[in-house]
Amino acid sequence: MGKPSIWKNYKALQIYDDLCFASFQDNKNLETWINQQPLERVVNCLGDGHDGIWNIMVNIGNSNQRREILDWYHLKENIYRVGGSCKRLRRVENHLWYGDIELALAEFSDYKGNKKSLENFRNYLEHHQGRIPDYSLYQLLGIPIGSGAVESLIKRINQRVKITGAQWKSENVSQILKLRCTYLNSHS
């Protein structure tokens, strides 16, 4: 028998809704690629709460050009992990929809539920406070608030990379990612 599989994942970026690039264990390669593209005056950097994503995005363009946005749907998931009253959680969601972190946290002033889950949520909001905009305004202006396009891209890349029974040698993953992105870029 061969060696057991070890789970390691790649990272992917998408710009202009149709141009993608993916890299395996090489964030610098992603950063170089994105910064070689003709970037808009303002670049929307949308992501979930994972630091690995934000560590890449901090190197895209410059700080005046980059608009970092925490994915609304991931934020909502984190709201409901706190638990407790559904009415309270909907109020918290409403406050965050308008970017008001203070009012959202004030809703928990008399919270008697799981203190650890509330503390985790507070830390999450504090960590990402600069990435939590007025989502209602962004939606009105046509600025994306969800990372669905990138998640869809990853599914399209996975149609070739993660096919049933496939196992890739680490040294070959970058090549298959390059081929898959070339194919997707030419068929968009």
PDB file of C-alpha atoms in Angstrom:
ATOM      1  CA  MET A   1       0.000   0.000   0.000  1.00  0.00           C
ATOM      2  CA  GLY A   2       1.022   3.614  -0.576  1.00  0.00           C
ATOM      3  CA  LYS A   3       1.454   6.324   1.981  1.00  0.00           C
ATOM      4  CA  PRO A   4      -1.667   7.616   3.780  1.00  0.00           C
ATOM      5  CA  SER A   5      -3.232  10.821   2.484  1.00  0.00           C
ATOM      6  CA  ILE A   6      -2.490  14.033   4.321  1.00  0.00           C
ATOM      7  CA  TRP A   7      -5.049  16.824   4.012  1.00  0.00           C
ATOM      8  CA  LYS A   8      -3.516  20.069   2.805  1.00  0.00           C
ATOM      9  CA  ASN A   9      -5.487  22.704   0.990  1.00  0.00           C
ATOM     10  CA  TYR A  10      -4.813  25.422  -1.526  1.00  0.00           C
ATOM     11  CA  LYS A  11      -5.902  29.067  -1.575  1.00  0.00           C
ATOM     12  CA  ALA A  12      -7.607  30.816  -4.470  1.00  0.00           C
ATOM     13  CA  LEU A  13      -8.264  34.411  -5.487  1.00  0.00           C
ATOM     14  CA  GLN A  14     -10.746  35.779  -7.976  1.00  0.00           C
ATOM     15  CA  ILE A  15     -10.922  39.239  -9.524  1.00  0.00           C
ATOM     16  CA  TYR A  16     -13.336  40.834 -11.979  1.00  0.00           C
ATOM     17  CA  ASP A  17     -15.755  37.898 -11.510  1.00  0.00           C
ATOM     18  CA  ASP A  18     -13.917  35.851 -14.103  1.00  0.00           C
ATOM     19  CA  LEU A  19     -10.163  35.739 -13.496  1.00  0.00           C
ATOM     20  CA  CYS A  20      -8.795  33.284 -10.954  1.00  0.00           C
ATOM     21  CA  PHE A  21      -5.530  32.024  -9.581  1.00  0.00           C
ATOM     22  CA  ALA A  22      -4.811  29.311  -7.003  1.00  0.00           C
ATOM     23  CA  SER A  23      -1.702  28.364  -5.115  1.00  0.00           C
ATOM     24  CA  PHE A  24      -0.714  25.470  -2.895  1.00  0.00           C
ATOM     25  CA  GLN A  25       1.253  26.345   0.249  1.00  0.00           C
ATOM     26  CA  ASP A  26       2.704  29.455  -1.373  1.00  0.00           C
ATOM     27  CA  ASN A  27       1.002  32.667  -0.234  1.00  0.00           C
ATOM     28  CA  LYS A  28       3.742  34.819  -1.787  1.00  0.00           C
ATOM     29  CA  ASN A  29       2.843  33.401  -5.198  1.00  0.00           C
ATOM     30  CA  LEU A  30      -0.792  34.488  -4.688  1.00  0.00           C
ATOM     31  CA  GLU A  31       0.256  37.944  -3.536  1.00  0.00           C
ATOM     32  CA  THR A  32       2.616  38.388  -6.482  1.00  0.00           C
ATOM     33  CA  TRP A  33      -0.040  37.304  -8.982  1.00  0.00           C
ATOM     34  CA  ILE A  34      -2.760  39.613  -7.648  1.00  0.00           C
ATOM     35  CA  ASN A  35      -0.434  42.606  -7.445  1.00  0.00           C
ATOM     36  CA  GLN A  36       0.681  42.057 -11.066  1.00  0.00           C
ATOM     37  CA  GLN A  37      -2.942  42.388 -12.248  1.00  0.00           C
ATOM     38  CA  PRO A  38      -4.372  45.762 -13.207  1.00  0.00           C
ATOM     39  CA  LEU A  39      -6.248  46.541  -9.990  1.00  0.00           C
ATOM     40  CA  GLU A  40      -9.136  48.922  -9.592  1.00  0.00           C
ATOM     41  CA  ARG A  41      -8.748  52.120  -7.578  1.00  0.00           C
ATOM     42  CA  VAL A  42     -10.582  50.301  -4.778  1.00  0.00           C
ATOM     43  CA  VAL A  43     -10.211  46.546  -4.398  1.00  0.00           C
ATOM     44  CA  ASN A  44     -12.890  44.715  -2.400  1.00  0.00           C
ATOM     45  CA  CYS A  45     -11.255  42.004  -0.318  1.00  0.00           C
ATOM     46  CA  LEU A  46     -13.974  39.699   0.940  1.00  0.00           C
ATOM     47  CA  GLY A  47     -13.322  36.784   3.248  1.00  0.00           C
ATOM     48  CA  ASP A  48     -14.479  34.735   6.175  1.00  0.00           C
ATOM     49  CA  GLY A  49     -12.886  35.117   9.578  1.00  0.00           C
ATOM     50  CA  HIS A  50      -9.835  32.926   8.921  1.00  0.00           C
ATOM     51  CA  ASP A  51      -6.567  34.776   9.576  1.00  0.00           C
ATOM     52  CA  GLY A  52      -4.845  32.897   6.740  1.00  0.00           C
ATOM     53  CA  ILE A  53      -7.022  34.757   4.246  1.00  0.00           C
ATOM     54  CA  TRP A  54      -6.509  38.163   5.827  1.00  0.00           C
ATOM     55  CA  ASN A  55      -2.749  37.618   6.043  1.00  0.00           C
ATOM     56  CA  ILE A  56      -2.744  37.423   2.242  1.00  0.00           C
ATOM     57  CA  MET A  57      -5.173  40.285   1.703  1.00  0.00           C
ATOM     58  CA  VAL A  58      -3.099  42.706   3.752  1.00  0.00           C
ATOM     59  CA  ASN A  59      -0.513  42.472   0.954  1.00  0.00           C
ATOM     60  CA  ILE A  60      -2.920  43.244  -1.908  1.00  0.00           C
ATOM     61  CA  GLY A  61      -2.506  46.709  -3.352  1.00  0.00           C
ATOM     62  CA  ASN A  62      -2.031  49.347  -0.683  1.00  0.00           C
ATOM     63  CA  SER A  63      -4.037  50.197   2.434  1.00  0.00           C
ATOM     64  CA  ASN A  64      -5.807  53.125   0.711  1.00  0.00           C
ATOM     65  CA  GLN A  65      -6.838  50.898  -2.180  1.00  0.00           C
ATOM     66  CA  ARG A  66      -7.988  47.860  -0.196  1.00  0.00           C
ATOM     67  CA  ARG A  67     -11.517  47.596   1.219  1.00  0.00           C
ATOM     68  CA  GLU A  68     -11.626  44.619   3.601  1.00  0.00           C
ATOM     69  CA  ILE A  69     -15.088  43.160   4.148  1.00  0.00           C
ATOM     70  CA  LEU A  70     -15.979  40.351   6.524  1.00  0.00           C
ATOM     71  CA  ASP A  71     -18.348  37.994   4.728  1.00  0.00           C
ATOM     72  CA  TRP A  72     -21.887  38.732   5.972  1.00  0.00           C
ATOM     73  CA  TYR A  73     -22.976  35.085   5.941  1.00  0.00           C
ATOM     74  CA  HIS A  74     -20.000  33.949   8.030  1.00  0.00           C
ATOM     75  CA  LEU A  75     -20.699  36.790  10.460  1.00  0.00           C
ATOM     76  CA  LYS A  76     -24.310  35.597  10.761  1.00  0.00           C
ATOM     77  CA  GLU A  77     -23.121  32.059  11.471  1.00  0.00           C
ATOM     78  CA  ASN A  78     -21.057  33.407  14.349  1.00  0.00           C
ATOM     79  CA  ILE A  79     -23.999  35.387  15.744  1.00  0.00           C
ATOM     80  CA  TYR A  80     -26.115  32.262  16.037  1.00  0.00           C
ATOM     81  CA  ARG A  81     -23.317  30.207  17.622  1.00  0.00           C
ATOM     82  CA  VAL A  82     -23.762  32.327  20.749  1.00  0.00           C
ATOM     83  CA  GLY A  83     -27.196  30.803  21.287  1.00  0.00           C
ATOM     84  CA  GLY A  84     -29.944  32.007  23.544  1.00  0.00           C
ATOM     85  CA  SER A  85     -33.051  33.948  22.657  1.00  0.00           C
ATOM     86  CA  CYS A  86     -33.860  34.008  18.934  1.00  0.00           C
ATOM     87  CA  LYS A  87     -35.334  37.491  19.333  1.00  0.00           C
ATOM     88  CA  ARG A  88     -32.085  38.763  20.839  1.00  0.00           C
ATOM     89  CA  LEU A  89     -30.012  37.116  18.114  1.00  0.00           C
ATOM     90  CA  ARG A  90     -32.182  38.720  15.409  1.00  0.00           C
ATOM     91  CA  ARG A  91     -31.686  42.124  17.077  1.00  0.00           C
ATOM     92  CA  VAL A  92     -27.919  41.520  17.161  1.00  0.00           C
ATOM     93  CA  GLU A  93     -28.044  40.554  13.489  1.00  0.00           C
ATOM     94  CA  ASN A  94     -29.974  43.738  12.691  1.00  0.00           C
ATOM     95  CA  HIS A  95     -27.439  45.935  14.515  1.00  0.00           C
ATOM     96  CA  LEU A  96     -24.547  44.285  12.690  1.00  0.00           C
ATOM     97  CA  TRP A  97     -26.364  44.627   9.343  1.00  0.00           C
ATOM     98  CA  TYR A  98     -25.952  48.375   9.878  1.00  0.00           C
ATOM     99  CA  GLY A  99     -22.367  47.972  11.167  1.00  0.00           C
ATOM    100  CA  ASP A 100     -23.172  48.874  14.768  1.00  0.00           C
ATOM    101  CA  ILE A 101     -20.966  46.588  16.849  1.00  0.00           C
ATOM    102  CA  GLU A 102     -21.570  48.477  20.109  1.00  0.00           C
ATOM    103  CA  LEU A 103     -25.346  48.106  19.958  1.00  0.00           C
ATOM    104  CA  ALA A 104     -24.961  44.471  18.934  1.00  0.00           C
ATOM    105  CA  LEU A 105     -22.834  43.689  21.984  1.00  0.00           C
ATOM    106  CA  ALA A 106     -25.097  45.737  24.269  1.00  0.00           C
ATOM    107  CA  GLU A 107     -27.857  43.215  23.494  1.00  0.00           C
ATOM    108  CA  PHE A 108     -25.925  40.715  25.624  1.00  0.00           C
ATOM    109  CA  SER A 109     -25.771  42.886  28.757  1.00  0.00           C
ATOM    110  CA  ASP A 110     -28.102  40.522  30.653  1.00  0.00           C
ATOM    111  CA  TYR A 111     -27.067  37.327  28.840  1.00  0.00           C
ATOM    112  CA  LYS A 112     -27.211  34.252  31.048  1.00  0.00           C
ATOM    113  CA  GLY A 113     -26.231  31.636  28.477  1.00  0.00           C
ATOM    114  CA  ASN A 114     -22.903  30.082  27.627  1.00  0.00           C
ATOM    115  CA  LYS A 115     -20.328  32.702  28.640  1.00  0.00           C
ATOM    116  CA  LYS A 116     -17.571  31.034  26.601  1.00  0.00           C
ATOM    117  CA  SER A 117     -19.558  31.281  23.350  1.00  0.00           C
ATOM    118  CA  LEU A 118     -20.337  34.937  24.079  1.00  0.00           C
ATOM    119  CA  GLU A 119     -16.666  35.664  24.815  1.00  0.00           C
ATOM    120  CA  ASN A 120     -15.665  33.958  21.548  1.00  0.00           C
ATOM    121  CA  PHE A 121     -18.180  36.142  19.683  1.00  0.00           C
ATOM    122  CA  ARG A 122     -16.924  39.317  21.373  1.00  0.00           C
ATOM    123  CA  ASN A 123     -13.358  38.408  20.424  1.00  0.00           C
ATOM    124  CA  TYR A 124     -14.452  37.671  16.838  1.00  0.00           C
ATOM    125  CA  LEU A 125     -16.132  41.078  16.534  1.00  0.00           C
ATOM    126  CA  GLU A 126     -13.173  42.863  18.113  1.00  0.00           C
ATOM    127  CA  HIS A 127     -10.722  41.096  15.812  1.00  0.00           C
ATOM    128  CA  HIS A 128     -12.732  41.986  12.677  1.00  0.00           C
ATOM    129  CA  GLN A 129     -14.249  45.328  13.669  1.00  0.00           C
ATOM    130  CA  GLY A 130     -12.483  47.176  10.843  1.00  0.00           C
ATOM    131  CA  ARG A 131     -13.974  44.704   8.365  1.00  0.00           C
ATOM    132  CA  ILE A 132     -17.585  45.075   9.501  1.00  0.00           C
ATOM    133  CA  PRO A 133     -19.153  47.821   7.372  1.00  0.00           C
ATOM    134  CA  ASP A 134     -22.716  49.067   7.069  1.00  0.00           C
ATOM    135  CA  TYR A 135     -23.762  46.015   5.039  1.00  0.00           C
ATOM    136  CA  SER A 136     -27.088  47.604   4.116  1.00  0.00           C
ATOM    137  CA  LEU A 137     -25.272  50.543   2.485  1.00  0.00           C
ATOM    138  CA  TYR A 138     -22.797  48.281   0.702  1.00  0.00           C
ATOM    139  CA  GLN A 139     -25.654  46.200  -0.669  1.00  0.00           C
ATOM    140  CA  LEU A 140     -27.425  49.355  -1.844  1.00  0.00           C
ATOM    141  CA  LEU A 141     -24.226  50.528  -3.567  1.00  0.00           C
ATOM    142  CA  GLY A 142     -23.659  47.139  -5.213  1.00  0.00           C
ATOM    143  CA  ILE A 143     -20.534  46.371  -3.181  1.00  0.00           C
ATOM    144  CA  PRO A 144     -20.356  42.621  -2.536  1.00  0.00           C
ATOM    145  CA  ILE A 145     -20.974  41.488   1.046  1.00  0.00           C
ATOM    146  CA  GLY A 146     -20.727  37.729   0.598  1.00  0.00           C
ATOM    147  CA  SER A 147     -17.881  35.495  -0.521  1.00  0.00           C
ATOM    148  CA  GLY A 148     -20.150  33.247  -2.582  1.00  0.00           C
ATOM    149  CA  ALA A 149     -18.278  33.981  -5.828  1.00  0.00           C
ATOM    150  CA  VAL A 150     -14.996  32.734  -4.358  1.00  0.00           C
ATOM    151  CA  GLU A 151     -16.669  29.718  -2.778  1.00  0.00           C
ATOM    152  CA  SER A 152     -18.195  28.924  -6.180  1.00  0.00           C
ATOM    153  CA  LEU A 153     -14.748  29.280  -7.749  1.00  0.00           C
ATOM    154  CA  ILE A 154     -13.317  26.799  -5.258  1.00  0.00           C
ATOM    155  CA  LYS A 155     -16.073  24.303  -6.162  1.00  0.00           C
ATOM    156  CA  ARG A 156     -15.196  24.715  -9.854  1.00  0.00           C
ATOM    157  CA  ILE A 157     -11.489  24.190  -9.128  1.00  0.00           C
ATOM    158  CA  ASN A 158     -12.354  21.167  -6.992  1.00  0.00           C
ATOM    159  CA  GLN A 159     -14.235  19.553  -9.893  1.00  0.00           C
ATOM    160  CA  ARG A 160     -10.802  18.644 -11.199  1.00  0.00           C
ATOM    161  CA  VAL A 161      -8.552  18.756  -8.154  1.00  0.00           C
ATOM    162  CA  LYS A 162     -10.655  16.780  -5.686  1.00  0.00           C
ATOM    163  CA  ILE A 163     -12.173  14.144  -7.920  1.00  0.00           C
ATOM    164  CA  THR A 164     -13.111  10.857  -6.303  1.00  0.00           C
ATOM    165  CA  GLY A 165     -10.088   8.694  -5.695  1.00  0.00           C
ATOM    166  CA  ALA A 166      -7.565  11.324  -6.742  1.00  0.00           C
ATOM    167  CA  GLN A 167      -4.414  11.804  -4.746  1.00  0.00           C
ATOM    168  CA  TRP A 168      -1.787  14.311  -5.738  1.00  0.00           C
ATOM    169  CA  LYS A 169       1.860  14.381  -4.859  1.00  0.00           C
ATOM    170  CA  SER A 170       2.600  17.670  -3.124  1.00  0.00           C
ATOM    171  CA  GLU A 171       5.031  18.680  -5.856  1.00  0.00           C
ATOM    172  CA  ASN A 172       2.315  18.254  -8.528  1.00  0.00           C
ATOM    173  CA  VAL A 173      -0.526  20.184  -6.868  1.00  0.00           C
ATOM    174  CA  SER A 174       0.664  23.584  -8.093  1.00  0.00           C
ATOM    175  CA  GLN A 175       0.757  22.304 -11.678  1.00  0.00           C
ATOM    176  CA  ILE A 176      -2.801  20.947 -11.586  1.00  0.00           C
ATOM    177  CA  LEU A 177      -4.032  24.194  -9.975  1.00  0.00           C
ATOM    178  CA  LYS A 178      -2.351  26.216 -12.719  1.00  0.00           C
ATOM    179  CA  LEU A 179      -3.948  24.042 -15.402  1.00  0.00           C
ATOM    180  CA  ARG A 180      -7.385  24.236 -13.789  1.00  0.00           C
ATOM    181  CA  CYS A 181      -7.260  28.027 -13.394  1.00  0.00           C
ATOM    182  CA  THR A 182      -6.043  28.416 -17.004  1.00  0.00           C
ATOM    183  CA  TYR A 183      -9.002  26.340 -18.146  1.00  0.00           C
ATOM    184  CA  LEU A 184     -11.483  28.296 -16.000  1.00  0.00           C
ATOM    185  CA  ASN A 185     -10.025  31.652 -17.076  1.00  0.00           C
ATOM    186  CA  SER A 186     -10.426  30.745 -20.743  1.00  0.00           C
ATOM    187  CA  HIS A 187     -14.001  29.453 -20.311  1.00  0.00           C
ATOM    188  CA  SER A 188     -15.562  32.282 -18.328  1.00  0.00           C
TER     189      SER A 188
END
